Short mmCIF file of C-alpha atoms in Angstrom, two decimals:
data_model
loop_
_atom_site.label_atom_id
_atom_site.label_comp_id
_atom_site.label_asym_id
_atom_site.label_seq_id
_atom_site.Cartn_x
_atom_site.Cartn_y
_atom_site.Cartn_z
CA MET A 1 -36.19 -24.48 16.39
CA ARG A 2 -33.00 -26.15 17.61
CA LEU A 3 -30.46 -27.00 15.04
CA LEU A 4 -30.97 -30.58 15.05
CA ASP A 5 -34.71 -29.88 14.06
CA HIS A 6 -33.37 -27.68 10.99
CA ALA A 7 -30.50 -30.04 9.75
CA ARG A 8 -33.57 -32.89 9.40
CA ARG A 9 -35.47 -30.45 7.29
CA GLY A 10 -35.82 -30.69 3.60
CA VAL A 11 -36.25 -28.15 0.98
CA ARG A 12 -39.51 -27.79 1.22
CA GLY A 13 -39.55 -27.65 5.19
CA ALA A 14 -41.49 -31.23 6.07
CA VAL A 15 -39.32 -33.57 8.23
CA ARG A 16 -37.97 -36.74 7.04
CA ARG A 17 -37.35 -40.04 9.07
CA ARG A 18 -33.81 -40.96 9.87
CA ALA A 19 -32.81 -44.46 9.11
CA LEU A 20 -32.90 -46.40 12.58
CA TRP A 21 -28.99 -47.19 12.65
CA HIS A 22 -28.57 -43.23 11.86
CA GLN A 23 -30.89 -42.41 15.06
CA ARG A 24 -28.83 -45.22 17.23
CA LEU A 25 -25.86 -43.56 16.67
CA ILE A 26 -26.68 -39.85 17.75
CA GLU A 27 -28.64 -41.45 20.40
CA ALA A 28 -24.92 -43.58 21.19
CA GLU A 29 -22.93 -40.39 20.62
CA GLY A 30 -25.69 -38.53 22.73
CA GLY A 31 -25.36 -41.00 25.80
CA PHE A 32 -21.02 -40.87 25.37
CA ARG A 33 -21.52 -37.04 25.75
CA ILE A 34 -23.72 -37.74 28.63
CA GLY A 35 -21.71 -40.31 30.52
CA LEU A 36 -18.13 -38.13 30.39
CA ARG A 37 -20.26 -35.25 31.75
CA THR A 38 -21.32 -36.84 34.50
CA SER A 39 -19.10 -39.72 35.45
CA SER A 40 -15.11 -38.28 35.65
CA ILE A 41 -14.04 -42.08 35.97
CA LEU A 42 -14.26 -42.78 32.88
CA TYR A 43 -11.63 -39.93 31.72
CA VAL A 44 -8.93 -42.36 34.20
CA HIS A 45 -10.57 -45.81 32.21
CA ALA A 46 -9.45 -43.46 28.67
CA PHE A 47 -6.26 -42.88 30.35
CA VAL A 48 -5.62 -46.46 31.56
CA ALA A 49 -6.79 -47.64 28.37
CA CYS A 50 -4.44 -45.56 26.30
CA LEU A 51 -1.18 -46.88 28.59
CA ILE A 52 -2.71 -50.37 27.65
CA ILE A 53 -2.88 -49.98 24.07
CA VAL A 54 0.82 -48.20 24.06
CA SER A 55 1.71 -50.55 26.09
CA GLY A 56 1.12 -53.44 24.20
CA ALA A 57 1.81 -51.53 20.58
CA VAL A 58 5.59 -51.41 22.66
CA LEU A 59 5.73 -54.87 23.30
CA GLY A 60 4.15 -55.98 19.69
CA LEU A 61 0.91 -57.96 20.71
CA PRO A 62 -0.34 -60.42 18.23
CA PRO A 63 -3.95 -60.10 17.24
CA SER A 64 -5.42 -62.44 19.60
CA ASP A 65 -3.72 -60.39 22.27
CA TRP A 66 -5.41 -57.30 21.02
CA LEU A 67 -8.97 -59.09 21.29
CA TRP A 68 -8.14 -59.44 24.63
CA ILE A 69 -7.16 -56.14 25.44
CA GLY A 70 -10.19 -54.45 23.20
CA MET A 71 -12.58 -56.67 25.04
CA GLY A 72 -11.53 -55.89 28.28
CA ILE A 73 -11.30 -51.83 27.25
CA ALA A 74 -15.10 -52.26 25.76
CA ALA A 75 -16.29 -53.81 29.09
CA VAL A 76 -15.41 -51.41 31.14
CA ILE A 77 -16.61 -48.87 29.25
CA ALA A 78 -19.72 -50.37 28.90
CA ALA A 79 -19.84 -51.50 32.65
CA GLU A 80 -19.16 -47.34 33.81
CA LEU A 81 -21.91 -46.28 31.19
CA PHE A 82 -24.79 -48.93 32.45
CA ASN A 83 -23.78 -47.99 35.88
CA ALA A 84 -23.80 -44.43 35.36
CA ALA A 85 -27.29 -45.11 34.11
CA LEU A 86 -28.60 -46.86 36.73
CA GLN A 87 -27.06 -43.63 39.16
CA VAL A 88 -29.71 -41.59 37.63
CA LEU A 89 -32.49 -43.87 37.59
CA ALA A 90 -31.89 -44.32 40.92
CA ASN A 91 -31.30 -40.96 41.78
CA GLU A 92 -34.87 -40.17 40.18
CA LEU A 93 -36.96 -43.29 41.25
CA ALA A 94 -35.31 -42.76 44.54
CA PRO A 95 -34.59 -39.45 45.87
CA GLY A 96 -32.21 -39.31 48.69
CA VAL A 97 -31.65 -41.98 51.21
CA SER A 98 -33.96 -44.34 50.34
CA GLU A 99 -32.69 -47.98 51.01
CA ALA A 100 -33.65 -48.66 47.45
CA GLY A 101 -31.84 -46.07 46.50
CA ARG A 102 -28.45 -47.46 47.87
CA GLN A 103 -29.18 -50.65 47.32
CA VAL A 104 -29.16 -50.00 43.20
CA ARG A 105 -26.25 -47.24 43.55
CA ARG A 106 -23.99 -50.12 45.57
CA LEU A 107 -25.20 -52.65 42.98
CA SER A 108 -24.53 -50.69 40.34
CA THR A 109 -21.03 -50.21 41.42
CA ALA A 110 -19.98 -53.84 43.15
CA ALA A 111 -21.05 -55.05 39.31
CA THR A 112 -18.38 -52.06 37.54
CA LEU A 113 -15.94 -52.91 39.96
CA THR A 114 -15.97 -56.66 39.56
CA THR A 115 -15.84 -55.81 35.46
CA VAL A 116 -12.83 -53.32 35.84
CA LEU A 117 -10.85 -56.20 38.00
CA ALA A 118 -11.49 -58.51 35.69
CA ALA A 119 -10.03 -56.60 32.77
CA LEU A 120 -7.31 -55.49 34.94
CA VAL A 121 -6.25 -59.08 35.35
CA ILE A 122 -6.68 -59.57 31.69
CA ALA A 123 -4.54 -57.42 31.00
CA VAL A 124 -2.15 -57.74 33.66
CA THR A 125 -1.54 -61.53 32.14
CA VAL A 126 -1.45 -60.63 28.27
CA LEU A 127 0.92 -57.74 29.13
CA ALA A 128 3.21 -59.22 31.86
CA ARG A 129 3.49 -62.98 29.33
CA HIS A 130 4.97 -60.64 26.93
CA VAL A 131 7.08 -58.55 29.18
CA GLY A 132 8.48 -62.06 30.31
CA GLU A 133 9.57 -63.36 26.95
CA LEU A 134 11.35 -59.89 26.21
CA THR A 135 13.10 -60.99 29.58
CA ARG A 136 14.38 -64.60 28.73
#
């Protein structure tokens, strides 16, 4: 029996149901774990996000700018996770070099790149404005 099954069992051995929100948190944690294992680009995004966060802290960004930065980081991570999910589906449903699988892979990668570029523009715009204020 798996460790998770042991944790879900009550005193008398009956399996107890988790609350829906708790089950979703467990599923999300598993998704992040799979994403980190299968998509090394998430580590690159995490590193760049850390650089942007440190830069923002040094520049003393106001709360409204942190909102933009946070939304950009969240959008990039979500896009990469969606891309990874579509890649898994494409590999499972259209293995090999089928045209449909190739199109799904290309479309999901293009959508991810679009999100990354938009987030990069947001970060550069926000940070450059504050660097410009420092140099005046």
